[in-house]
Tab-separated table of C-alpha atoms and ligand atoms in Angstrom:
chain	number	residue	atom	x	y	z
S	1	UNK	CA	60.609	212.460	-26.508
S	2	UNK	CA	57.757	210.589	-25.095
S	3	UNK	CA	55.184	208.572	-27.578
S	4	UNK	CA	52.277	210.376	-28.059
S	5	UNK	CA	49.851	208.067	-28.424
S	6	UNK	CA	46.566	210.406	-28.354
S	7	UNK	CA	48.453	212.161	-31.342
S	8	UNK	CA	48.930	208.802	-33.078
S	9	UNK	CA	45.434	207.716	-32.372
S	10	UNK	CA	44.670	210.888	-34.822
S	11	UNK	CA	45.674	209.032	-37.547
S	12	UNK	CA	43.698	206.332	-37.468
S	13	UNK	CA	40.251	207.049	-38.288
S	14	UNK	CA	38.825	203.594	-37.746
S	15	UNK	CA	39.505	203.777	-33.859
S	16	UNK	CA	37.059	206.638	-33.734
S	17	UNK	CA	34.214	204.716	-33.720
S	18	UNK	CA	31.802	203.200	-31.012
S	19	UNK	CA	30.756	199.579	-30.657
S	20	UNK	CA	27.877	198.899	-28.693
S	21	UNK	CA	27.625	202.099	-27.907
S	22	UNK	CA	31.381	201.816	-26.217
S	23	UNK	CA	34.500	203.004	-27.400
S	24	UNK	CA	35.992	200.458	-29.663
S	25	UNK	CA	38.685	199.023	-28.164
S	26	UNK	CA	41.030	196.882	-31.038
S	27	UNK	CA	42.886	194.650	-29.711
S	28	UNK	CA	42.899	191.887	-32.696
S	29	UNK	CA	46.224	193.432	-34.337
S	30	UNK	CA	47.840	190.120	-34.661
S	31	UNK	CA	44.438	189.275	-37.228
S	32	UNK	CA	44.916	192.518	-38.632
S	33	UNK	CA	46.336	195.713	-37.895
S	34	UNK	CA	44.116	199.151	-38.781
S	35	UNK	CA	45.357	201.318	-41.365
S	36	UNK	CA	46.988	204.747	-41.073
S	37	UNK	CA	44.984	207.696	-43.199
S	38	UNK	CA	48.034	207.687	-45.356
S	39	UNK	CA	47.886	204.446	-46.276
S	40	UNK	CA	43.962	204.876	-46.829
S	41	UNK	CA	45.003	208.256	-48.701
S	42	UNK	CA	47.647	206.612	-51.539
S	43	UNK	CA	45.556	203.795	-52.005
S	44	UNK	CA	43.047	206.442	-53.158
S	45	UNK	CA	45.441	208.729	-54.398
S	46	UNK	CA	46.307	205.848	-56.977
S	47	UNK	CA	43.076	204.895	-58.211
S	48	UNK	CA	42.234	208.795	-58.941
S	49	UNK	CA	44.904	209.650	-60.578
S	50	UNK	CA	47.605	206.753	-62.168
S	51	UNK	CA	45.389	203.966	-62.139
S	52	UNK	CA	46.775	201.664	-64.793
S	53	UNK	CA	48.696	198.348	-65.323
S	54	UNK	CA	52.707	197.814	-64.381
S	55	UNK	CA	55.752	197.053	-66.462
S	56	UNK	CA	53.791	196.762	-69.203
S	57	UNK	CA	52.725	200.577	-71.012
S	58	UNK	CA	55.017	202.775	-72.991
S	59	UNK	CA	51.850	205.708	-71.965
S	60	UNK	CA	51.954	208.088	-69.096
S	61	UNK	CA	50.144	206.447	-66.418
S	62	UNK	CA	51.337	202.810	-66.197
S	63	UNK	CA	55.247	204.518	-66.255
S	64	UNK	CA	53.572	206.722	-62.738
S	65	UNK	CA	52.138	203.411	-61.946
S	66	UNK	CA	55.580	201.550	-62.719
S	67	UNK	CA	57.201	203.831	-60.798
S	68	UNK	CA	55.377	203.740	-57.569
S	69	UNK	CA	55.305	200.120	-57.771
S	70	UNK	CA	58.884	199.407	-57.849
S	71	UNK	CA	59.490	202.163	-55.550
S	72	UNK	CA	57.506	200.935	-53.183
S	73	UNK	CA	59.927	197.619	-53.383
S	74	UNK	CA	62.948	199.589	-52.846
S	75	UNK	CA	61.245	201.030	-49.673
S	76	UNK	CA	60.621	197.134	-48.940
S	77	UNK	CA	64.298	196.404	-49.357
S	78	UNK	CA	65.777	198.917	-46.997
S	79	UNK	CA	62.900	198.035	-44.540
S	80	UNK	CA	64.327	194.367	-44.128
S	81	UNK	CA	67.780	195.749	-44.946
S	82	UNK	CA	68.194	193.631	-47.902
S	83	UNK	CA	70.801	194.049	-50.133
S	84	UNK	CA	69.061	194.251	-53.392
S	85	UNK	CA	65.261	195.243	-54.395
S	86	UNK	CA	65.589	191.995	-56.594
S	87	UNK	CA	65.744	190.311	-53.719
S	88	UNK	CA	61.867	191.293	-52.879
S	89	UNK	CA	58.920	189.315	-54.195
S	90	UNK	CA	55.680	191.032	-54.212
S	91	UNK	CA	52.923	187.823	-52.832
S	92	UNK	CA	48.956	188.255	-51.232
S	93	UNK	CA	50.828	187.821	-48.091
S	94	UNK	CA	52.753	185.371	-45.224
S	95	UNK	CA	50.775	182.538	-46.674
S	96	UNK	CA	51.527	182.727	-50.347
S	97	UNK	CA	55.360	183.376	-49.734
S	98	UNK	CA	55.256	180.117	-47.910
S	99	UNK	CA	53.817	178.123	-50.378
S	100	UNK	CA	56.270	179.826	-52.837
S	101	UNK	CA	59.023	178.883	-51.099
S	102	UNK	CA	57.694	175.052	-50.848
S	103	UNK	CA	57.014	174.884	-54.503
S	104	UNK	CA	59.581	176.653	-55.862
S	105	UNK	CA	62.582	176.141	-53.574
S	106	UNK	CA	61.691	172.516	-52.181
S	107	UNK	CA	60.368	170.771	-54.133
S	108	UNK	CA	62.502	170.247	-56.636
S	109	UNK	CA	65.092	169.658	-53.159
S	110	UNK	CA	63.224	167.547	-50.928
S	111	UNK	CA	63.610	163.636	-51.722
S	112	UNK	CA	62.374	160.736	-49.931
S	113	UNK	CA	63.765	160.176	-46.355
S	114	UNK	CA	64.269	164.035	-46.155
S	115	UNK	CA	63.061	165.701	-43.330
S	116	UNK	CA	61.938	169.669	-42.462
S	117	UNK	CA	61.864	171.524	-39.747
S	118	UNK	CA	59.237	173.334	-37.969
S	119	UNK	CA	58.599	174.460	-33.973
S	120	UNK	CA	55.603	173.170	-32.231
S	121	UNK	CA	54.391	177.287	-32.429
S	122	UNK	CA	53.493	177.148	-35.793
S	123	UNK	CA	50.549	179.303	-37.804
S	124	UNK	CA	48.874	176.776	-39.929
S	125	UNK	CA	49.933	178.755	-42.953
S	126	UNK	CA	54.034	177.499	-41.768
S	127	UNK	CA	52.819	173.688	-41.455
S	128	UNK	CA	50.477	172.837	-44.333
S	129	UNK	CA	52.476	174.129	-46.913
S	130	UNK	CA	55.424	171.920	-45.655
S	131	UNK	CA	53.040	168.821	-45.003
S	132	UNK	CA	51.747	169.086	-48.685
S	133	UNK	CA	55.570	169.182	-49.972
S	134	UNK	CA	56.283	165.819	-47.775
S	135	UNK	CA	53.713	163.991	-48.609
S	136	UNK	CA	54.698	164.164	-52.532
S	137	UNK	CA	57.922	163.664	-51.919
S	138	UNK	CA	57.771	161.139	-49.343
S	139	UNK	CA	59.716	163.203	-46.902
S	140	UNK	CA	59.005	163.692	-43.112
S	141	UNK	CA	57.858	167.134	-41.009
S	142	UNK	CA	59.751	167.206	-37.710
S	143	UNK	CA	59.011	169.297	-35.037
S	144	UNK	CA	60.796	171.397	-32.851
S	145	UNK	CA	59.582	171.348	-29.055
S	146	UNK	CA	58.808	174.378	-26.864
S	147	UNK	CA	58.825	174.301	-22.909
S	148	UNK	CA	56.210	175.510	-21.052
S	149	UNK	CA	56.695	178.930	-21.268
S	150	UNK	CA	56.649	178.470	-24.889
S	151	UNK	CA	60.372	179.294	-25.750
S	152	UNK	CA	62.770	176.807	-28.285
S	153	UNK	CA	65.452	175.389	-26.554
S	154	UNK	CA	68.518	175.680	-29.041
S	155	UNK	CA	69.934	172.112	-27.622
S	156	UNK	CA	66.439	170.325	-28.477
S	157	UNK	CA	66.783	172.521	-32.100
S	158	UNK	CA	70.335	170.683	-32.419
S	159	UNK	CA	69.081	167.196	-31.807
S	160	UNK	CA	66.831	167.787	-34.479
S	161	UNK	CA	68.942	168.695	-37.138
S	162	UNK	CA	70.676	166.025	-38.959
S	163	UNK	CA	71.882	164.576	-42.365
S	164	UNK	CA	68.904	164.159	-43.443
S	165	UNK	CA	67.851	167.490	-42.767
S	166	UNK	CA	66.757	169.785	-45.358
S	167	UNK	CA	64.783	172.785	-44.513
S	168	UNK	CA	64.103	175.040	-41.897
S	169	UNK	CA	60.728	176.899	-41.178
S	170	UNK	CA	60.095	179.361	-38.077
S	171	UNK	CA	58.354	182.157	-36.700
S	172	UNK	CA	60.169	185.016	-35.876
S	173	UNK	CA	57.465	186.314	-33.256
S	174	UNK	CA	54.676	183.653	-32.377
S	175	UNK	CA	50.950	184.381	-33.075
S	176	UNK	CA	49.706	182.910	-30.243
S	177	UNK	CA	52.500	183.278	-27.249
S	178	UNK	CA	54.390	186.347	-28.424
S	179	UNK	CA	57.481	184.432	-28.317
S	180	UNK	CA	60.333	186.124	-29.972
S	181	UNK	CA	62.253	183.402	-31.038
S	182	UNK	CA	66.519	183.020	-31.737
S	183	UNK	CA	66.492	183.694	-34.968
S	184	UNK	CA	70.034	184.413	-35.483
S	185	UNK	CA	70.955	181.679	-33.723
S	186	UNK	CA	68.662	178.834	-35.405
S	187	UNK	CA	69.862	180.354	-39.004
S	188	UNK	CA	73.646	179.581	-38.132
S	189	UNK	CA	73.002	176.079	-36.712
S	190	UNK	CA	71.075	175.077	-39.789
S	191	UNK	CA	73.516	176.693	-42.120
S	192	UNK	CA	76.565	174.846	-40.128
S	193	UNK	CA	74.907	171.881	-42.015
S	194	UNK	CA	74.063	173.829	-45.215
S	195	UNK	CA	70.301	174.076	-44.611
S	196	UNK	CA	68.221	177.227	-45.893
S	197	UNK	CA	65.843	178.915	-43.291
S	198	UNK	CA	62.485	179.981	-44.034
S	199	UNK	CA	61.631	182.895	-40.978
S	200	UNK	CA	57.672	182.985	-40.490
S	201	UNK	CA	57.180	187.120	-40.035
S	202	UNK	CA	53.971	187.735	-40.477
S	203	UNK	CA	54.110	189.037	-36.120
S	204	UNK	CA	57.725	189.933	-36.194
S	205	UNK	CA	57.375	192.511	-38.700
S	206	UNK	CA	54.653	194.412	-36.797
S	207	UNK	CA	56.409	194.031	-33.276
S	208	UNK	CA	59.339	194.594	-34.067
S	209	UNK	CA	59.477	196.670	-36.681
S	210	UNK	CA	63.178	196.836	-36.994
S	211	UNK	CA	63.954	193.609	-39.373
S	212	UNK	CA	67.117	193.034	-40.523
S	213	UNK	CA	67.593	189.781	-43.045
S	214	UNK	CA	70.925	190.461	-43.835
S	215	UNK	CA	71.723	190.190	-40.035
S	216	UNK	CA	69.588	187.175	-39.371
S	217	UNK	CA	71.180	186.304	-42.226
S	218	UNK	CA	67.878	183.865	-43.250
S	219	UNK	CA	67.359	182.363	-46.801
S	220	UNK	CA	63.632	183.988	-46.849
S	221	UNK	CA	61.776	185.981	-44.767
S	222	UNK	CA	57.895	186.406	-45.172
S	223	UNK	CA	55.183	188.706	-43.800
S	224	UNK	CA	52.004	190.192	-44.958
S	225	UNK	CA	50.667	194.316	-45.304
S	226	UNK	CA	47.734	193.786	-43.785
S	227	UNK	CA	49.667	192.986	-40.339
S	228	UNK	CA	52.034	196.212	-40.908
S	229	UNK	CA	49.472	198.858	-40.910
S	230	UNK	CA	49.025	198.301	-44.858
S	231	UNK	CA	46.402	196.756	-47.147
S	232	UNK	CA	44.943	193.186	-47.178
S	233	UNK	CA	46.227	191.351	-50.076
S	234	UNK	CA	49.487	191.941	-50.541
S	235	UNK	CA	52.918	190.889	-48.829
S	236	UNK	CA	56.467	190.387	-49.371
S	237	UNK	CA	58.995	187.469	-50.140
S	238	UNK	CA	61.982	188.159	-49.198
S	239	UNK	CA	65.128	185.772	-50.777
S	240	UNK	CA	68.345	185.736	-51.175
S	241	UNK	CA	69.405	186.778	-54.763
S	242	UNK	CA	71.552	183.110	-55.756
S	243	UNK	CA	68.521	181.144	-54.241
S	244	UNK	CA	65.806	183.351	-56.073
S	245	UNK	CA	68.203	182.818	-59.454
S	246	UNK	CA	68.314	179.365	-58.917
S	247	UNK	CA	64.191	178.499	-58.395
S	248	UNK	CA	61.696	177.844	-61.370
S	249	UNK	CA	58.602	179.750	-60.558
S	250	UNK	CA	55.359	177.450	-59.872
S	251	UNK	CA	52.987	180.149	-61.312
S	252	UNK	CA	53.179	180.701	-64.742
S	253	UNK	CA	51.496	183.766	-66.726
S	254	UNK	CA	52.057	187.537	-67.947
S	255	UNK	CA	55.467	189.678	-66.833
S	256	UNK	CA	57.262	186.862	-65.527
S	257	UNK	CA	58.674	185.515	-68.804
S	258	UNK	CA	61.720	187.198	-70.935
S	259	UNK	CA	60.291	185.396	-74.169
S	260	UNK	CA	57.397	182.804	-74.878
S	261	UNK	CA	56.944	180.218	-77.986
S	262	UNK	CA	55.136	177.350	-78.296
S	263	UNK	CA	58.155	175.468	-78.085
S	264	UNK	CA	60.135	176.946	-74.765
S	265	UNK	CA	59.414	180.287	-72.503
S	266	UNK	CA	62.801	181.689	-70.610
S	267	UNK	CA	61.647	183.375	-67.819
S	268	UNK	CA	62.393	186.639	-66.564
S	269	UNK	CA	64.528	187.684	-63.793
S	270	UNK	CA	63.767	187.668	-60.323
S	271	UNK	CA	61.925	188.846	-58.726
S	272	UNK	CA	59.231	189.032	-62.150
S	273	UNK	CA	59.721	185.923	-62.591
S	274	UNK	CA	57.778	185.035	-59.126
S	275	UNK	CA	55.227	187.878	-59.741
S	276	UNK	CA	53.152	186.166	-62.640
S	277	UNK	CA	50.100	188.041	-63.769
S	278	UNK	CA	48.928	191.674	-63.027
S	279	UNK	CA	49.928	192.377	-59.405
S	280	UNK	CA	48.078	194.004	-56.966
S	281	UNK	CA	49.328	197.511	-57.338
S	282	UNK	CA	47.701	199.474	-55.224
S	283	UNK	CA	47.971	197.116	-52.845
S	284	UNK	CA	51.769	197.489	-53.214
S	285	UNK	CA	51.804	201.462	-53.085
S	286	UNK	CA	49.651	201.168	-50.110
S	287	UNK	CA	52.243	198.703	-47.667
S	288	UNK	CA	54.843	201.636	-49.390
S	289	UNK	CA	52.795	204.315	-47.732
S	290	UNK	CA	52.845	202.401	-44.533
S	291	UNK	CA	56.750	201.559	-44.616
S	292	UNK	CA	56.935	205.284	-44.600
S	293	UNK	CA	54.242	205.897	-42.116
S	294	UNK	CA	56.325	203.941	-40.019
S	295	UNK	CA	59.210	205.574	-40.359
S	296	UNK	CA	57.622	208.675	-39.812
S	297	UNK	CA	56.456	207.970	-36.208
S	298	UNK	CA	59.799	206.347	-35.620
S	299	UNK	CA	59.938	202.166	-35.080
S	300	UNK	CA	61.915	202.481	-31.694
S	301	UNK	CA	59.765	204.754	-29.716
S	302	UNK	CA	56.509	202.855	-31.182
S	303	UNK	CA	57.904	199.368	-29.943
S	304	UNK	CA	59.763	200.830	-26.424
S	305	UNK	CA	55.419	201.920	-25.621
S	306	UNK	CA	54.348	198.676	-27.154
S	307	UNK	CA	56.436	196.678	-24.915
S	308	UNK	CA	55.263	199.229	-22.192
S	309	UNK	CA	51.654	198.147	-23.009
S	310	UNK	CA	52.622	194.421	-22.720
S	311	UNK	CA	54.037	194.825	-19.029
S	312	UNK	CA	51.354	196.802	-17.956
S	313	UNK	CA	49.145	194.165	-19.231
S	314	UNK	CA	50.767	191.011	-18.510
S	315	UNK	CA	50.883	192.414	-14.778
S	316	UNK	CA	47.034	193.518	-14.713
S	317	UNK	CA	46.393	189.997	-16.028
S	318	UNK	CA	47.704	188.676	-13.051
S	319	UNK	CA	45.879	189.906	-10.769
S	320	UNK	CA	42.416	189.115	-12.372
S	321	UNK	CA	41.092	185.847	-10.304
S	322	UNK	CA	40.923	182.487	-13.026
S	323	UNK	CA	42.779	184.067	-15.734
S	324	UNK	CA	46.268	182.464	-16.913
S	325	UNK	CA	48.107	183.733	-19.633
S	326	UNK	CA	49.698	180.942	-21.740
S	327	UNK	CA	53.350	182.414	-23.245
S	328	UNK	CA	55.202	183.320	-20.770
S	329	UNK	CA	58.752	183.690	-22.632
S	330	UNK	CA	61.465	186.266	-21.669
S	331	UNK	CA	61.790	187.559	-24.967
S	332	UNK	CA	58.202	188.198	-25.951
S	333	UNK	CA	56.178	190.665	-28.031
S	334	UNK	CA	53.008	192.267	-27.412
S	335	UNK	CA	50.535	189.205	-28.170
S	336	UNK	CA	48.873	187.869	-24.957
S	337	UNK	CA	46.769	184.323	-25.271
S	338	UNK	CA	45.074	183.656	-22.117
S	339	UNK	CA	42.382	181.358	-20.628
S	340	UNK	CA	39.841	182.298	-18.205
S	341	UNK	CA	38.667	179.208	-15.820
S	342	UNK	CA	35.775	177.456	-16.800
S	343	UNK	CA	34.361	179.571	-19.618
S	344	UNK	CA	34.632	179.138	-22.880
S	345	UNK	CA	37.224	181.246	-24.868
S	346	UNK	CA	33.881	182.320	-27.386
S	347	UNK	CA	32.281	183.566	-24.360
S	348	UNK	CA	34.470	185.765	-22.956
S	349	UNK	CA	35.151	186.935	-27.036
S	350	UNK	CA	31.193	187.828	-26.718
S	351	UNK	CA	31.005	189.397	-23.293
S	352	UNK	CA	34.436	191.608	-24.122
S	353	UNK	CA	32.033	192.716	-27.446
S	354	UNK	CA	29.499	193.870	-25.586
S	355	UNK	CA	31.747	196.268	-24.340
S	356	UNK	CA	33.418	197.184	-27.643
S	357	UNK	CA	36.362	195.160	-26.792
S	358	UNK	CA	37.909	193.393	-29.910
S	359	UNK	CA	39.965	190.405	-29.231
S	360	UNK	CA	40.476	186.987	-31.085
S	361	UNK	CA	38.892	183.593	-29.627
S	362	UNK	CA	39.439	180.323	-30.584
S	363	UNK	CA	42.564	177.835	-32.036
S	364	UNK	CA	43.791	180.677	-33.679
S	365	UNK	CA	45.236	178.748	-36.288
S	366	UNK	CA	47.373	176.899	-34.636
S	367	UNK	CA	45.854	173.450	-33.583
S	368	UNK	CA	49.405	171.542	-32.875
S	369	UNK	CA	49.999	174.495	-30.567
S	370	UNK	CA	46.662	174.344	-28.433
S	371	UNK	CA	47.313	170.512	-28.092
S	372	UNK	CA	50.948	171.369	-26.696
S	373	UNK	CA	48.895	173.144	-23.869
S	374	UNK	CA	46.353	170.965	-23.303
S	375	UNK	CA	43.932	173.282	-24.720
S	376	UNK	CA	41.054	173.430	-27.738
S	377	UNK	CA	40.872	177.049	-27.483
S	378	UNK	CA	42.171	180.540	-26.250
S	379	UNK	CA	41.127	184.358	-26.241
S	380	UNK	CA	43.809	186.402	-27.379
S	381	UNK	CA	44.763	190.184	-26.984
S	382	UNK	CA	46.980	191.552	-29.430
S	383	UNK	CA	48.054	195.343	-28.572
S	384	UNK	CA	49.416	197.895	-31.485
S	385	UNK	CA	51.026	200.671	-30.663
S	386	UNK	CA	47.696	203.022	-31.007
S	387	UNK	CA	46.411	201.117	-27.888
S	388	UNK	CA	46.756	202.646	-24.720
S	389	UNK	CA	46.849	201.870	-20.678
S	390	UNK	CA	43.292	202.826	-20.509
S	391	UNK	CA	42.507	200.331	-23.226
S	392	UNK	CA	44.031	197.534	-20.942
S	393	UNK	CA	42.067	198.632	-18.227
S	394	UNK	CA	39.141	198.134	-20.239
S	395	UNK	CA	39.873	194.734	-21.000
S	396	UNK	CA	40.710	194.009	-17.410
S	397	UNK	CA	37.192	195.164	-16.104
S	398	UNK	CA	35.642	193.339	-19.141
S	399	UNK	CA	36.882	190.214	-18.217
S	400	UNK	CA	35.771	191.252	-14.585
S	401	UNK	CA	32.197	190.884	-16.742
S	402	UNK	CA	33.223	187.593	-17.935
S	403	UNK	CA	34.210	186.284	-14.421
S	404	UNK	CA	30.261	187.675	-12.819
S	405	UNK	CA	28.718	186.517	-15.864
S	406	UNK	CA	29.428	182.683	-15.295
S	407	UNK	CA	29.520	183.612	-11.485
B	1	C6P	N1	47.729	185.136	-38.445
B	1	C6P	C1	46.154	185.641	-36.687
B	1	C6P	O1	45.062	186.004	-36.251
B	1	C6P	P1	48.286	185.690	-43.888
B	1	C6P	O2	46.916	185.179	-43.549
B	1	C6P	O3	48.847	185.023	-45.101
B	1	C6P	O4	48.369	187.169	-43.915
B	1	C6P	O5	49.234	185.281	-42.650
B	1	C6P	C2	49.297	183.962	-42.220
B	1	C6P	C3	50.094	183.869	-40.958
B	1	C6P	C4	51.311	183.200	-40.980
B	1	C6P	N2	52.089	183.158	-39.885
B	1	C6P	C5	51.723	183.732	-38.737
B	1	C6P	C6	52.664	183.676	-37.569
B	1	C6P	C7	50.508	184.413	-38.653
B	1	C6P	O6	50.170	184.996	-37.504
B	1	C6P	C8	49.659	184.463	-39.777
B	1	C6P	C9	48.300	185.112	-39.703
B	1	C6P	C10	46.459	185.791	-38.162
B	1	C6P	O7	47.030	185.178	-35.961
B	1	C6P	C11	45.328	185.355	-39.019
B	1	C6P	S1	44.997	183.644	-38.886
């Protein structure tokens, strides 16, 4: 059955609107993806009717709550196709799992002379974290080159990894390029030398939508709600169970402890014991709603269009005079980062406004990466799969705009 994509426009009320007296066209899904009415509809649902705190009520409405929130985990665990829903961590998103995983899994690992992994494609949020972590320990952050059409060669991945080797951080799908990277691949060459892999997912999950950890067979996987179709605010940390058993949580507060004196606190299992404080609940019920919304539509047909989109777009790029598209891998999702000759990246992100065109301009967090390609800046169009042909035609006779403008 084809994908319907004027049906599943339908359910997202957001693209309704007009922008300067234009059609809105999104395409800034890699930012942040719109929201489904469903998702919109149990994050309301929740507040009007089981409002109330988690894990903690004997009363009617926190065991609703309870039970929402930790069903919306297992719907998390057969998502990623991980074994066990105490194998999911409930964070604000991509970002905080990182910084999880550095504090809670490295640091206590990482000694001086140790090095860690990352690709030259990284989101700030997948270098920072790892600087801050070397730095205290007096460990080094090695980088992984890309070629120029911005894939990882496996051989240059090899030289890298030594004895002194001790972590691994990547992106599944990059942010800026769209490059789907090995995964599978990188995770058994780093565990041939008994080194855990952190996989980067904040674009993978939305692209691909199938995710399988127990495939990739990664230590941790992250991603954030906000990118899947579901609320800012919340995302997932995905671990395996021995490792999550095995790390002393960095945060410290209410519902991650088993007991608490003065003395000594034992902590609670995983994956409370990572989930200090009250969580964000309906944020939690809400990435639930859009696991199923997902599901509902069906992941394959939504990513077969999606990659539709991307060849009808890569090849109407083409053609547009002064416009070249940096990312150029094989294996590549629907996130195209382009520069248009001698205007400015904010410029074109202006003129494309105008005509109700949404796309992202600038580094796009990712300085390292805009150095690797001589570049301070790009505008990027990110397609979902509510986007359609005429949408890219849109963007095509915007940047037509662009190109008289500075004419
Ligand atoms: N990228 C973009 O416009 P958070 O902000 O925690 O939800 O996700 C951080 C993050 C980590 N890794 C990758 C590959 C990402 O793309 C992002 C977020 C957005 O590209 C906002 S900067």
């Amino acid at each position: 059955m084809p994908f319907d994509v004027s049906r599943i426009r339908e359910d997202f009320p957001i693209l309704r609107q007009r922008v300067h007296d234009r059609p809105l066209v999104y395409l800034d899904n890699a930012a942040t993806t719109q929201r489904p009415a469903s998702v919109i509809a149990a994050i309301s649902n929740y507040y009007s009717a089981d409002n109330s705190n988690v894990h903690r009520g004997v009363h009617d409405l926190s065991e609703r709550a309870t039970r929402s929130y930790e069903e919306a985990r297992v719907k998390v665990q057969r998502f990623l196709h991980a074994r066990d829903p105490r194998e999911i961590v409930f964070v604000r998103g991509t970002t905080e799992a990182i910084n999880l995983v550095a504090q809670s899994y490295c640091r206590r690992l990482i000694q001086s002379g140790d090095e860690i992994l990352v690709s030259a494609m990284e989101h700030h949020s997948n270098i920072v974290p790892w600087q801050m972590i070397s730095e205290e320990r007096g460990a080094a952050l090695r980088v992984i080159p890309i070629n120029d059409q911005g894939e990882i060669n496996l051989d240059d991945f090899d030289k890298l990894l030594s004895d002194r080797t001790r972590f691994v951080s990547v992106p599944h799908v990059s942010h800026v390029l769209g490059t789907v990277n090995p995964i599978k691949e990188i995770v058994e060459m780093a565990h041939r030398r008994n080194v855990a892999v952190l996989v980067d997912g904040a674009q993978s999950a939305p692209h691909l939508l199938e995710i399988d950890v127990s495939d990739l067979d990664c230590d941790f996987y992250a991603f954030s709600g906000h990118k899947l179709y579901g609320p800012t605010g919340i995302g997932v940390l995905y671990g395996k169970s021995h490792l999550f058993e095995s790390m002393i949580p960095y945060q410290g507060g209410g519902d991650m402890i088993s007991s608490v004196s003065f003395e000594k606190t034992i902590y609670n299992a995983p994956p409370y014991k990572f989930e200090a404080g009250t969580p964000n609940i309906a944020g939690v019920i809400g990435l639930g709603a859009a696991i199923d919304y997902l599901k509902l539509i069906g992941s394959e047909a939504a990513t077969a269009y999606e990659q539709e989109l991307l060849s009808y777009a890569m090849s109407s790029l083409s053609e547009v005079r002064g416009v070249r598209v940096v990312g150029t891998a094989a294996k590549k999702a629907a996130v195209i980062s382009f520069v248009v000759e001698n205007v400015h990246p904010h410029d074109v992100g202006t003129i494309l406004d105008l005509e109700g065109i949404a796309v992202r301009t600038g580094h796009c967090c990712a300085e390292p990466l805009m150095r690797r390609f001589g570049l301070t800046a790009v505008t990027r169009a990110s397609i979902a799969f509510y986007n359609t042909k005429n949408e890219i035609d849109s963007l095509i006779s915007g940047l037509a705009r662009v190109r008289e403008t500075f004419n």
